[in-house]
Amino acid sequence: MLETIGVRSMNDLLVDIPQSLRTDSLQLPDGLSELETMAQVSALAGRNKVYPDRLTFRGGGVYRRFIPAAVAAVTSKPEFYTAYTPYQAEASQGTLQAIFEYQSLIAELTGLDVSNASLYDGATAVAEAAMMAHVHTGRNEVIVSGYVHPEYVEVLRGFGDGRGIKVRKNVEPNKKTAAVIFQQPDFLGLLVDQRAITSAAHDAGALAIACVDPISLAILAPPGEYGADIAVGEGQQLGLAPSFGGPHVGFIACRKELVRKLPGRLVGIAHDAQGRRGFVLALAAREQHIRREKATSNICTNHSLCALAAAVYLTYMGPYGLRQVAEVGFRRAHNLAERLAALPGWERAFPDRQFVNEFPMRVPKASVVLRQLSRKGILGGLEVGRWFRELKGVVTFTCTEVNDARALDELVEALRS
Amino acid sequence: MTEALSFELSRPAVDPPRLPEADVAGPSPADLLPREALRGRPPGLPRLSEPEILRHYSRLASMNYSISENFYPLGSCTMKYNPVVNEVAAALPGFAGLHPYQDEDSVQGALELMWRLERALCAVVGVDRVTLQPAAGAHGEWTALRMIAAFHHSRNDSRTEVLVPDSAHGTNPASAALSGFHVVEVKSGSDGRISLADLESKLSPQTAALMLTNPNTLGLFEREILDIAEMVHATGAMLYYDGANLNAFMGICRPGDMGFDAVHMNLHKTFTTPHGGGGPGAGPVGVKSELAPFLPTPTVERSNGHLMLDHKRPQSIGRVRSFYGNFGMLVRAYAYILAMGGDGLSQASQDAVLSANYLRKLVETDLDMPHEGPCMHEFVASAHNLHEDGVRALDIAKALLDRRFYAPTIYFPLVVPEAIMVEPTETESKATLDSFAQAIKEIVAQAKTDPQSLHDEPKNLPVGRLDEVAAARRINAYLQGQSEDPVLRWKAPSEGPSREAP
């Protein structure tokens, strides 16, 4: 090859690099065989403690759910996972159509007009939604109402900083307010009065941004039904492993009046000269590669493969499967809440508030109790006092379809002994 | 061949999948929640059996080009082979099954992996610390600029401008603007490299940073990088490295040694985590020690063999996403680095440069080469020489698709008319490069004899060229309320006509 190029050595190809910058080697060990590589990686994996799904009662944004085998059967197809962003539409119809289906599924689930092709995670989805509201209203403040995931709020503050958006907590919306952001159910699992928050936002001329749990939408009124302008959320529960927090997928959907402000990729229908239907990246003029410094988001791709997983999951479940999964979690969580509240010294935090499948308990000596559970192989609830001082001693517990009846008994027995 | 949408394949007679019952005494949602809190009617999700679902997605998969099947010389995207062992590593229950809020003691292996990956990336690019949090390259750019802003701010130095070359990727100016900076463009000279004179004239006490890719988006190494670094640093500004082109020089040189203060890396390019049809990726950012106090929280720290997450960093810009980054992608990249080793990574970059120069040589008489070689890991050609035949870069791209090659990046960088940007990577054989060059020659010959036939390509794919202009018109009509056809989603026939061709 060097001969074809017309040079004598590799160094002749690297002449543009100043000699003083050249290094001979990397300060890294030499390569390994596949066998040795896996031995090292497996050793690291072996140093982590994995709790069984059925004995995991911790949520806080990442949940154990049943993942149908069909999800991995599709996402592990190399035609999907080793393809690039679908720049050449004719050679990427598989990805494009799957994303179009994902968009349609999210739109159906949220009851809103249009969903984008996905974002990085729930946190960045909240931040991008706030930016949309800022651009749409020309206002510079967003209000976070109630217990929104603290990491989402932290990311929102960081995004807001560079973009001149101020984040305020739990104040009444006014004429400076671009949007009111709430989580339904909230970070503690409790239901908020979504209709009251939405109309207060609208009365002040602000947008209402609902951060929602996608599976709860099989039971709860969807954001589009109560007039929210933008729905966002974390899609991990739709067929993705916890994986220490990522990769997961953020979703975002909005009313059609806001579509031009939607960040990221959008797939739409187009036709070829023979009238055959195909799918293309649409409304690209919104995006950074065209608008450069005038773009309202720098996002360049999406979490396509995770969106594909979500599409397969939702298609597998269908409307009634999804409802079944949501209801099982609901019933089990309410059963567990009652039994935990009967433990000596335990009581429900916010007993007057409704919840779906995650709920806060006041727990005496919470840290000690959780450590004891861990020793018995149970991942107990999440101490939320580390984020909210007023919630010291409050632990949120989660139940889904993976926590079978016997697992609930085991948890309660472990706490009794 | 086209495939119906899952919604169109849906059959109401399909039973839902068999799922567990609650098996405990507990109320139903309707027992407890007020009507207005409940969903009125079920979401309109499709209803398909498992075999129907698998066939549907298998047919869709067969409509994609991918690294597993096709040469993918997409410039600036580093589409190299994704070792399958990476997938096995990331799926280990000891990684995939970890909850992000487990106690530190129970995730020591995961933290150790992150710490080792950080050390390895530091070694490759020559920096002191790395944050693994950003989810993508653009996210990494933005994270780095936030740190640079915080650095200047901490010194009560209010700098408002970021310089970006005209050949830069669009995310650069967008990330800078979204970090609160004004973007000032720096021109390229006729040799394709940044114009030092123009840079000189744009640098000022207002300059917070210069964003640079080296080799640049034309595949050319900025020979005067040391002078550039000195000029930038002399004004008190920082030098930011866009890691899109890191695959060009692992083990050959390091951005840290060139004077870059912050460096983002794309694990999905250089370190073989799969692109997934557009993500998830990972865009870690490396920094020199003066920027380290501003890294996102939490960082991974190691003392006496014990790993911990450090949340208490008073000068930190805070977290840029939830949890600790796209951990599953970090596992894949770490497995790749282990398997390749320092020797393998160095070889990979040398082979990438060799492949690019070889392919460039093979097609240099067929297409315009606006800049002199040698190139690094990619080159930019131009279809400008076919202008008189009425053939454009787009036509060449589509004709390549018909010959079972994915197309190079076209119309980027913007500074080259009819740009065709080719990055073959090190994982392609000489035979593949030869056959690709042969395809280019045939297409160029066809441009001379039968240009019209090129306009009609691709002919062998599920669909021909799609009319994006008509699609945009229909979307506009929908957004302006002149049509009920949403175009951007499926809707049940009773609600809208999006199923049928216009």
Short mmCIF file of N, CA, C and O in Angstrom, two decimals, chain A residues 16 23 29 31-32 48-49 58-59 62 64 77 79 81-84 88 90-91 94-95 97 101 103-104 108-109 112-113 121 151 154 161 195 217 219 221 243-246 260 269 271-272 277 288 292 298 302 304-305 324 331-332 335, chain B residues 4 6 8 20-22 25-26 36-37 39 56 58 60 64-65 67 72 94 96-99 101-102 106 109-110 138 146 171 175 193 223 252 275-279 319 321-323 328 339 342-343 398 406 464 467 476 487-490:
data_model
loop_
_atom_site.label_atom_id
_atom_site.label_comp_id
_atom_site.label_asym_id
_atom_site.label_seq_id
_atom_site.Cartn_x
_atom_site.Cartn_y
_atom_site.Cartn_z
N ASP A 16 3.40 15.99 8.60
CA ASP A 16 2.81 17.25 9.05
C ASP A 16 2.84 17.40 10.57
O ASP A 16 2.58 18.48 11.10
N THR A 23 5.18 10.78 19.63
CA THR A 23 5.46 9.83 20.70
C THR A 23 5.63 8.46 20.05
O THR A 23 5.11 8.22 18.96
N PRO A 29 -0.73 -0.97 28.91
CA PRO A 29 -0.28 -2.35 28.71
C PRO A 29 -0.57 -2.81 27.29
O PRO A 29 -1.45 -2.25 26.62
N GLY A 31 -1.98 -5.36 24.31
CA GLY A 31 -3.31 -5.93 24.13
C GLY A 31 -3.44 -7.35 24.66
O GLY A 31 -2.46 -8.01 24.98
N LEU A 32 -4.68 -7.79 24.76
CA LEU A 32 -4.99 -9.11 25.32
C LEU A 32 -5.82 -9.92 24.34
O LEU A 32 -6.51 -9.36 23.48
N ASN A 48 -19.06 -6.52 41.85
CA ASN A 48 -20.29 -5.78 42.13
C ASN A 48 -21.33 -6.73 42.71
O ASN A 48 -21.35 -7.90 42.37
N LYS A 49 -22.17 -6.18 43.54
CA LYS A 49 -23.24 -7.00 44.10
C LYS A 49 -24.51 -6.75 43.29
O LYS A 49 -24.95 -5.62 43.14
N ARG A 58 -35.90 -0.66 45.26
CA ARG A 58 -35.36 0.69 45.12
C ARG A 58 -35.67 1.22 43.72
O ARG A 58 -35.52 0.49 42.74
N GLY A 59 -36.11 2.48 43.66
CA GLY A 59 -36.43 3.09 42.37
C GLY A 59 -35.71 4.41 42.24
O GLY A 59 -34.52 4.45 42.01
N VAL A 62 -34.85 4.79 38.33
CA VAL A 62 -34.43 3.59 37.60
C VAL A 62 -35.13 2.39 38.25
O VAL A 62 -35.06 2.22 39.46
N ARG A 64 -36.58 -1.82 38.16
CA ARG A 64 -36.55 -3.19 37.67
C ARG A 64 -37.90 -3.50 37.06
O ARG A 64 -38.93 -3.35 37.73
N LYS A 77 -29.71 -7.24 16.89
CA LYS A 77 -29.47 -7.45 15.46
C LYS A 77 -28.42 -6.43 15.00
O LYS A 77 -28.63 -5.22 15.13
N GLU A 79 -27.70 -5.31 12.23
CA GLU A 79 -28.20 -4.33 11.24
C GLU A 79 -28.74 -3.09 11.93
O GLU A 79 -28.75 -2.00 11.36
N TYR A 81 -27.82 -2.33 15.50
CA TYR A 81 -26.92 -1.69 16.45
C TYR A 81 -25.61 -1.23 15.84
O TYR A 81 -24.92 -0.40 16.44
N THR A 82 -25.25 -1.71 14.65
CA THR A 82 -24.01 -1.19 14.04
C THR A 82 -24.28 -0.25 12.86
O THR A 82 -23.40 -0.01 12.04
N ALA A 83 -25.49 0.28 12.77
CA ALA A 83 -25.77 1.29 11.74
C ALA A 83 -25.48 2.67 12.32
O ALA A 83 -25.49 2.86 13.53
N TYR A 84 -25.22 3.63 11.42
CA TYR A 84 -25.02 5.00 11.88
C TYR A 84 -26.35 5.76 11.85
O TYR A 84 -27.37 5.25 11.40
N GLN A 88 -28.25 8.56 5.03
CA GLN A 88 -28.67 8.12 3.70
C GLN A 88 -29.98 7.36 3.87
O GLN A 88 -30.00 6.16 4.16
N GLU A 90 -32.30 6.08 2.03
CA GLU A 90 -32.67 4.89 1.27
C GLU A 90 -32.01 3.63 1.82
O GLU A 90 -32.53 2.53 1.64
N ALA A 91 -30.84 3.81 2.47
CA ALA A 91 -30.12 2.66 3.02
C ALA A 91 -30.32 2.55 4.53
O ALA A 91 -29.58 1.85 5.21
N GLY A 94 -34.80 0.82 7.79
CA GLY A 94 -35.11 0.04 8.99
C GLY A 94 -35.09 0.91 10.23
O GLY A 94 -36.05 0.97 11.01
N THR A 95 -33.98 1.64 10.41
CA THR A 95 -33.85 2.54 11.56
C THR A 95 -34.92 3.63 11.49
O THR A 95 -35.60 3.92 12.49
N GLN A 97 -37.87 3.81 9.98
CA GLN A 97 -39.25 3.39 10.25
C GLN A 97 -39.44 3.02 11.72
O GLN A 97 -40.46 3.35 12.33
N GLU A 101 -42.07 4.71 14.24
CA GLU A 101 -43.01 3.96 15.08
C GLU A 101 -42.84 4.36 16.55
O GLU A 101 -43.82 4.54 17.28
N GLN A 103 -41.80 7.26 17.67
CA GLN A 103 -42.42 8.59 17.81
C GLN A 103 -43.95 8.46 17.95
O GLN A 103 -44.58 9.14 18.76
N SER A 104 -44.52 7.59 17.13
CA SER A 104 -45.97 7.41 17.15
C SER A 104 -46.43 6.80 18.48
O SER A 104 -47.46 7.20 19.03
N GLU A 108 -48.89 8.52 21.18
CA GLU A 108 -50.10 7.85 21.66
C GLU A 108 -50.12 7.79 23.19
O GLU A 108 -51.14 8.05 23.83
N LEU A 109 -48.96 7.44 23.75
CA LEU A 109 -48.89 7.26 25.20
C LEU A 109 -49.09 8.57 25.95
O LEU A 109 -49.78 8.62 26.97
N LEU A 112 -50.08 13.54 23.18
CA LEU A 112 -49.67 14.79 22.53
C LEU A 112 -49.49 14.56 21.03
O LEU A 112 -49.55 13.43 20.56
N ASP A 113 -49.28 15.66 20.29
CA ASP A 113 -49.29 15.55 18.84
C ASP A 113 -48.06 14.87 18.26
O ASP A 113 -48.16 14.01 17.41
N ASP A 121 -31.62 11.27 28.16
CA ASP A 121 -32.20 10.71 29.39
C ASP A 121 -33.29 11.65 29.91
O ASP A 121 -33.55 12.71 29.30
N GLU A 151 -31.75 15.13 40.53
CA GLU A 151 -30.69 15.17 39.51
C GLU A 151 -31.19 15.85 38.24
O GLU A 151 -30.42 16.49 37.53
N GLU A 154 -30.88 19.49 38.92
CA GLU A 154 -29.49 19.93 38.87
C GLU A 154 -29.02 20.11 37.41
O GLU A 154 -28.35 21.09 37.07
N ASP A 161 -28.10 27.89 33.08
CA ASP A 161 -27.00 28.82 33.31
C ASP A 161 -26.46 29.43 32.03
O ASP A 161 -26.40 30.65 31.89
N ARG A 195 -53.87 18.94 36.99
CA ARG A 195 -54.76 19.89 36.32
C ARG A 195 -54.61 21.30 36.92
O ARG A 195 -54.58 22.30 36.20
N LEU A 217 -48.68 5.81 32.56
CA LEU A 217 -49.64 6.39 31.61
C LEU A 217 -50.65 5.37 31.10
O LEU A 217 -51.62 5.73 30.44
N ILE A 219 -52.41 3.90 33.19
CA ILE A 219 -53.46 4.10 34.21
C ILE A 219 -53.87 5.56 34.28
O ILE A 219 -55.04 5.90 34.34
N ALA A 221 -54.18 9.73 33.58
CA ALA A 221 -54.52 10.62 32.48
C ALA A 221 -53.24 11.08 31.80
O ALA A 221 -52.29 11.49 32.47
N SER A 243 -28.30 -1.00 34.33
CA SER A 243 -26.98 -0.70 33.79
C SER A 243 -26.30 0.49 34.49
O SER A 243 -25.68 1.33 33.83
N PHE A 244 -26.42 0.54 35.81
CA PHE A 244 -25.74 1.55 36.63
C PHE A 244 -26.10 2.96 36.17
O PHE A 244 -25.32 3.90 36.31
N GLY A 245 -27.28 3.11 35.57
CA GLY A 245 -27.75 4.45 35.25
C GLY A 245 -27.71 4.83 33.77
O GLY A 245 -28.08 5.93 33.41
N GLY A 246 -27.29 3.94 32.90
CA GLY A 246 -27.32 4.29 31.49
C GLY A 246 -26.58 3.27 30.63
O GLY A 246 -25.82 2.48 31.16
N ARG A 260 -41.70 23.17 15.97
CA ARG A 260 -40.50 23.78 15.40
C ARG A 260 -39.43 24.07 16.44
O ARG A 260 -38.28 24.32 16.10
N ILE A 269 -42.70 11.07 7.15
CA ILE A 269 -43.01 10.28 5.95
C ILE A 269 -42.63 11.06 4.70
O ILE A 269 -42.84 12.28 4.64
N HIS A 271 -42.13 10.25 0.12
CA HIS A 271 -42.38 9.29 -0.94
C HIS A 271 -41.34 9.40 -2.04
O HIS A 271 -40.77 10.47 -2.25
N ASP A 272 -41.09 8.28 -2.72
CA ASP A 272 -40.16 8.34 -3.85
C ASP A 272 -40.94 8.59 -5.14
O ASP A 272 -42.17 8.73 -5.12
N ARG A 277 -43.92 4.70 -0.10
CA ARG A 277 -43.73 5.42 1.16
C ARG A 277 -42.38 5.07 1.77
O ARG A 277 -42.00 3.91 1.83
N GLN A 288 -28.59 21.98 14.57
CA GLN A 288 -27.30 22.67 14.67
C GLN A 288 -26.48 22.62 13.38
O GLN A 288 -25.76 23.54 13.08
N ARG A 292 -26.18 26.22 13.09
CA ARG A 292 -24.93 26.46 13.81
C ARG A 292 -25.20 27.25 15.09
O ARG A 292 -26.00 26.80 15.91
N ASN A 298 -27.91 21.80 20.82
CA ASN A 298 -26.73 21.31 20.12
C ASN A 298 -26.83 19.81 19.86
O ASN A 298 -25.90 19.20 19.37
N ASN A 302 -29.57 10.93 18.78
CA ASN A 302 -30.57 10.64 19.80
C ASN A 302 -30.08 9.39 20.52
O ASN A 302 -28.89 9.10 20.50
N SER A 304 -31.00 6.23 19.69
CA SER A 304 -31.80 5.47 18.73
C SER A 304 -32.04 4.03 19.15
O SER A 304 -33.17 3.54 19.10
N LEU A 305 -30.97 3.35 19.55
CA LEU A 305 -31.11 1.92 19.87
C LEU A 305 -32.01 1.74 21.11
O LEU A 305 -32.77 0.78 21.19
N GLN A 324 -51.85 -4.06 32.31
CA GLN A 324 -51.70 -5.15 33.28
C GLN A 324 -50.45 -4.92 34.14
O GLN A 324 -50.50 -5.03 35.36
N ARG A 331 -51.26 -2.53 42.59
CA ARG A 331 -51.85 -3.36 43.65
C ARG A 331 -50.79 -3.82 44.65
O ARG A 331 -50.98 -3.77 45.86
N ARG A 332 -49.66 -4.27 44.13
CA ARG A 332 -48.61 -4.77 45.04
C ARG A 332 -48.06 -3.63 45.90
O ARG A 332 -47.78 -3.83 47.07
N ASN A 335 -50.49 -2.94 48.62
CA ASN A 335 -50.45 -4.02 49.60
C ASN A 335 -49.22 -3.85 50.50
O ASN A 335 -49.31 -3.91 51.73
N ALA B 4 -45.10 -2.54 6.15
CA ALA B 4 -46.18 -1.82 6.80
C ALA B 4 -45.74 -1.41 8.21
O ALA B 4 -44.86 -2.02 8.81
N SER B 6 -46.07 -1.06 12.26
CA SER B 6 -46.62 -1.96 13.28
C SER B 6 -48.08 -1.62 13.54
O SER B 6 -48.91 -2.52 13.77
N GLU B 8 -50.20 -0.54 11.41
CA GLU B 8 -51.03 -1.04 10.30
C GLU B 8 -51.17 -2.56 10.35
O GLU B 8 -52.14 -3.11 9.84
N PRO B 20 -47.92 -11.78 34.79
CA PRO B 20 -48.38 -12.21 36.12
C PRO B 20 -49.57 -11.40 36.62
O PRO B 20 -49.77 -10.25 36.20
N GLU B 21 -50.34 -12.03 37.48
CA GLU B 21 -51.39 -11.31 38.21
C GLU B 21 -50.76 -10.70 39.46
O GLU B 21 -49.64 -11.07 39.85
N ALA B 22 -51.49 -9.82 40.14
CA ALA B 22 -50.94 -9.18 41.33
C ALA B 22 -50.69 -10.21 42.45
O ALA B 22 -49.70 -10.11 43.18
N ALA B 25 -53.65 -9.07 47.95
CA ALA B 25 -54.84 -8.25 48.13
C ALA B 25 -54.41 -6.79 48.01
O ALA B 25 -53.48 -6.36 48.69
N GLY B 26 -55.04 -6.08 47.14
CA GLY B 26 -54.68 -4.67 46.97
C GLY B 26 -55.71 -4.01 46.09
O GLY B 26 -56.30 -4.68 45.23
N GLU B 36 -60.83 11.98 37.33
CA GLU B 36 -60.06 12.89 36.48
C GLU B 36 -58.56 12.58 36.50
O GLU B 36 -57.81 13.08 35.67
N ALA B 37 -58.13 11.74 37.46
CA ALA B 37 -56.72 11.35 37.47
C ALA B 37 -56.47 10.17 36.54
O ALA B 37 -55.33 9.87 36.21
N ARG B 39 -56.80 7.59 33.15
CA ARG B 39 -56.81 7.64 31.70
C ARG B 39 -58.20 7.22 31.20
O ARG B 39 -58.73 6.19 31.64
N HIS B 56 -41.63 -8.50 11.82
CA HIS B 56 -41.69 -7.09 11.45
C HIS B 56 -40.32 -6.44 11.60
O HIS B 56 -39.80 -5.81 10.65
N SER B 58 -37.40 -7.92 11.93
CA SER B 58 -36.39 -8.56 11.09
C SER B 58 -36.43 -7.98 9.68
O SER B 58 -35.40 -7.73 9.05
N LEU B 60 -37.49 -5.00 8.94
CA LEU B 60 -36.92 -3.64 9.03
C LEU B 60 -35.39 -3.71 9.07
O LEU B 60 -34.70 -2.91 8.41
N ASN B 64 -31.65 -1.97 6.43
CA ASN B 64 -30.57 -1.08 6.89
C ASN B 64 -29.23 -1.51 6.32
O ASN B 64 -28.94 -2.70 6.27
N TYR B 65 -28.39 -0.55 5.96
CA TYR B 65 -26.97 -0.83 5.81
C TYR B 65 -26.35 -0.68 7.20
O TYR B 65 -26.81 0.14 8.01
N ILE B 67 -22.42 -1.58 9.64
CA ILE B 67 -21.03 -2.03 9.66
C ILE B 67 -20.94 -3.55 9.55
O ILE B 67 -20.00 -4.09 9.00
N TYR B 72 -18.53 1.38 5.27
CA TYR B 72 -19.27 2.56 5.73
C TYR B 72 -18.30 3.73 5.84
O TYR B 72 -17.98 4.19 6.95
N GLY B 94 -23.33 -8.51 36.22
CA GLY B 94 -22.61 -7.69 37.19
C GLY B 94 -22.49 -6.23 36.78
O GLY B 94 -22.11 -5.37 37.58
N ALA B 96 -24.95 -4.91 33.87
CA ALA B 96 -26.28 -4.53 33.38
C ALA B 96 -27.30 -4.50 34.52
O ALA B 96 -28.28 -3.77 34.45
N GLY B 97 -27.06 -5.29 35.57
CA GLY B 97 -28.04 -5.40 36.64
C GLY B 97 -27.84 -4.42 37.78
O GLY B 97 -28.53 -4.51 38.80
N LEU B 98 -26.91 -3.47 37.65
CA LEU B 98 -26.62 -2.57 38.78
C LEU B 98 -27.58 -1.39 38.83
O LEU B 98 -27.78 -0.69 37.83
N HIS B 99 -28.12 -1.15 40.01
CA HIS B 99 -28.93 0.05 40.22
C HIS B 99 -27.99 1.22 40.54
O HIS B 99 -27.05 1.05 41.32
N TYR B 101 -28.30 3.71 42.37
CA TYR B 101 -28.29 4.16 43.77
C TYR B 101 -27.95 3.05 44.75
O TYR B 101 -28.35 3.10 45.91
N GLN B 102 -27.23 2.03 44.29
CA GLN B 102 -26.70 1.05 45.25
C GLN B 102 -25.59 1.70 46.06
O GLN B 102 -24.97 2.68 45.62
N SER B 106 -21.06 -1.79 47.21
CA SER B 106 -21.60 -2.89 46.40
C SER B 106 -21.33 -2.70 44.90
O SER B 106 -21.73 -3.53 44.10
N GLY B 109 -16.56 -2.81 41.62
CA GLY B 109 -16.07 -3.23 40.31
C GLY B 109 -16.43 -2.22 39.23
O GLY B 109 -15.62 -1.91 38.34
N ALA B 110 -17.65 -1.68 39.30
CA ALA B 110 -18.10 -0.69 38.31
C ALA B 110 -17.28 0.59 38.43
O ALA B 110 -16.85 1.17 37.43
N ALA B 138 -21.54 16.04 21.27
CA ALA B 138 -22.03 17.41 21.43
C ALA B 138 -22.22 17.73 22.91
O ALA B 138 -21.96 18.85 23.36
N ARG B 146 -18.67 24.67 29.42
CA ARG B 146 -19.18 25.09 30.73
C ARG B 146 -18.01 25.16 31.72
O ARG B 146 -17.93 26.06 32.54
N THR B 171 -22.03 21.35 15.57
CA THR B 171 -22.23 21.29 17.02
C THR B 171 -21.31 22.26 17.74
O THR B 171 -21.67 22.73 18.82
N SER B 175 -22.85 24.46 20.54
CA SER B 175 -22.48 24.22 21.95
C SER B 175 -21.96 25.51 22.59
O SER B 175 -22.24 25.79 23.75
N ARG B 193 -5.98 24.76 6.06
CA ARG B 193 -5.69 24.85 7.49
C ARG B 193 -6.11 26.22 8.00
O ARG B 193 -6.33 27.14 7.23
N ARG B 223 -0.34 21.91 11.08
CA ARG B 223 1.11 21.86 11.34
C ARG B 223 1.54 22.89 12.38
O ARG B 223 2.48 22.69 13.11
N ILE B 252 0.63 8.23 18.36
CA ILE B 252 1.49 9.00 17.43
C ILE B 252 1.77 10.38 18.04
O ILE B 252 2.89 10.87 18.03
N HIS B 275 -22.77 2.46 17.03
CA HIS B 275 -23.53 3.72 16.87
C HIS B 275 -25.02 3.54 17.07
O HIS B 275 -25.75 4.52 17.24
N GLY B 276 -25.51 2.33 17.01
CA GLY B 276 -26.91 2.07 17.36
C GLY B 276 -27.92 2.75 16.47
O GLY B 276 -29.05 2.98 16.89
N GLY B 277 -27.54 3.13 15.24
CA GLY B 277 -28.48 3.84 14.39
C GLY B 277 -28.70 5.28 14.83
O GLY B 277 -29.70 5.90 14.51
N GLY B 278 -27.73 5.81 15.60
CA GLY B 278 -27.85 7.20 16.09
C GLY B 278 -27.89 7.24 17.60
O GLY B 278 -28.79 7.85 18.18
N GLY B 279 -26.99 6.59 18.25
CA GLY B 279 -26.91 6.62 19.71
C GLY B 279 -27.48 5.35 20.31
O GLY B 279 -28.16 4.60 19.63
N ARG B 319 -23.77 18.26 37.81
CA ARG B 319 -23.90 17.15 36.86
C ARG B 319 -24.50 17.63 35.54
O ARG B 319 -25.21 18.62 35.49
N ARG B 321 -25.90 15.24 33.37
CA ARG B 321 -26.97 14.28 33.08
C ARG B 321 -27.21 13.50 34.37
O ARG B 321 -26.49 13.67 35.34
N SER B 322 -28.21 12.63 34.34
CA SER B 322 -28.49 11.85 35.54
C SER B 322 -27.43 10.75 35.70
O SER B 322 -26.83 10.30 34.73
N PHE B 323 -27.21 10.36 36.94
CA PHE B 323 -26.30 9.26 37.28
C PHE B 323 -24.88 9.51 36.79
O PHE B 323 -24.40 10.62 36.92
N GLY B 328 -23.03 1.56 30.26
CA GLY B 328 -22.91 0.40 29.37
C GLY B 328 -21.93 0.65 28.22
O GLY B 328 -21.23 -0.26 27.76
N ALA B 339 -8.43 -5.07 25.13
CA ALA B 339 -8.12 -6.03 24.07
C ALA B 339 -7.06 -5.47 23.12
O ALA B 339 -6.17 -6.18 22.68
N GLY B 342 -1.99 -0.68 24.40
CA GLY B 342 -1.29 0.48 23.84
C GLY B 342 -0.76 0.17 22.46
O GLY B 342 -0.85 0.99 21.53
N ASP B 343 -0.24 -1.04 22.28
CA ASP B 343 0.32 -1.41 20.98
C ASP B 343 -0.76 -1.48 19.91
O ASP B 343 -0.59 -0.99 18.80
N LYS B 398 -25.58 8.29 -3.90
CA LYS B 398 -26.70 7.38 -4.15
C LYS B 398 -26.26 6.20 -5.02
O LYS B 398 -26.72 5.08 -4.85
N TYR B 406 -22.06 1.97 1.79
CA TYR B 406 -22.68 3.16 2.36
C TYR B 406 -21.94 4.37 1.77
O TYR B 406 -20.81 4.24 1.31
N GLY B 464 -36.60 4.46 -3.60
CA GLY B 464 -35.72 5.34 -4.35
C GLY B 464 -35.55 6.64 -3.59
O GLY B 464 -35.93 6.75 -2.42
N ASP B 467 -38.68 12.26 -1.66
CA ASP B 467 -38.92 13.68 -1.94
C ASP B 467 -39.06 14.44 -0.62
O ASP B 467 -40.15 14.55 -0.06
N ASN B 476 -45.37 21.29 6.95
CA ASN B 476 -45.76 22.69 7.15
C ASN B 476 -47.27 22.85 7.15
O ASN B 476 -47.83 23.57 7.97
N VAL B 487 -47.97 13.48 9.38
CA VAL B 487 -46.70 13.19 8.70
C VAL B 487 -45.58 12.73 9.64
O VAL B 487 -44.75 11.91 9.27
N LEU B 488 -45.53 13.28 10.85
CA LEU B 488 -44.46 12.95 11.79
C LEU B 488 -44.85 11.81 12.72
O LEU B 488 -44.12 11.47 13.64
N ARG B 489 -45.99 11.24 12.51
CA ARG B 489 -46.43 10.10 13.32
C ARG B 489 -47.55 9.39 12.59
O ARG B 489 -48.19 9.95 11.70
N TRP B 490 -47.80 8.16 13.02
CA TRP B 490 -48.97 7.44 12.51
C TRP B 490 -50.19 7.91 13.27
O TRP B 490 -50.12 8.24 14.46
#
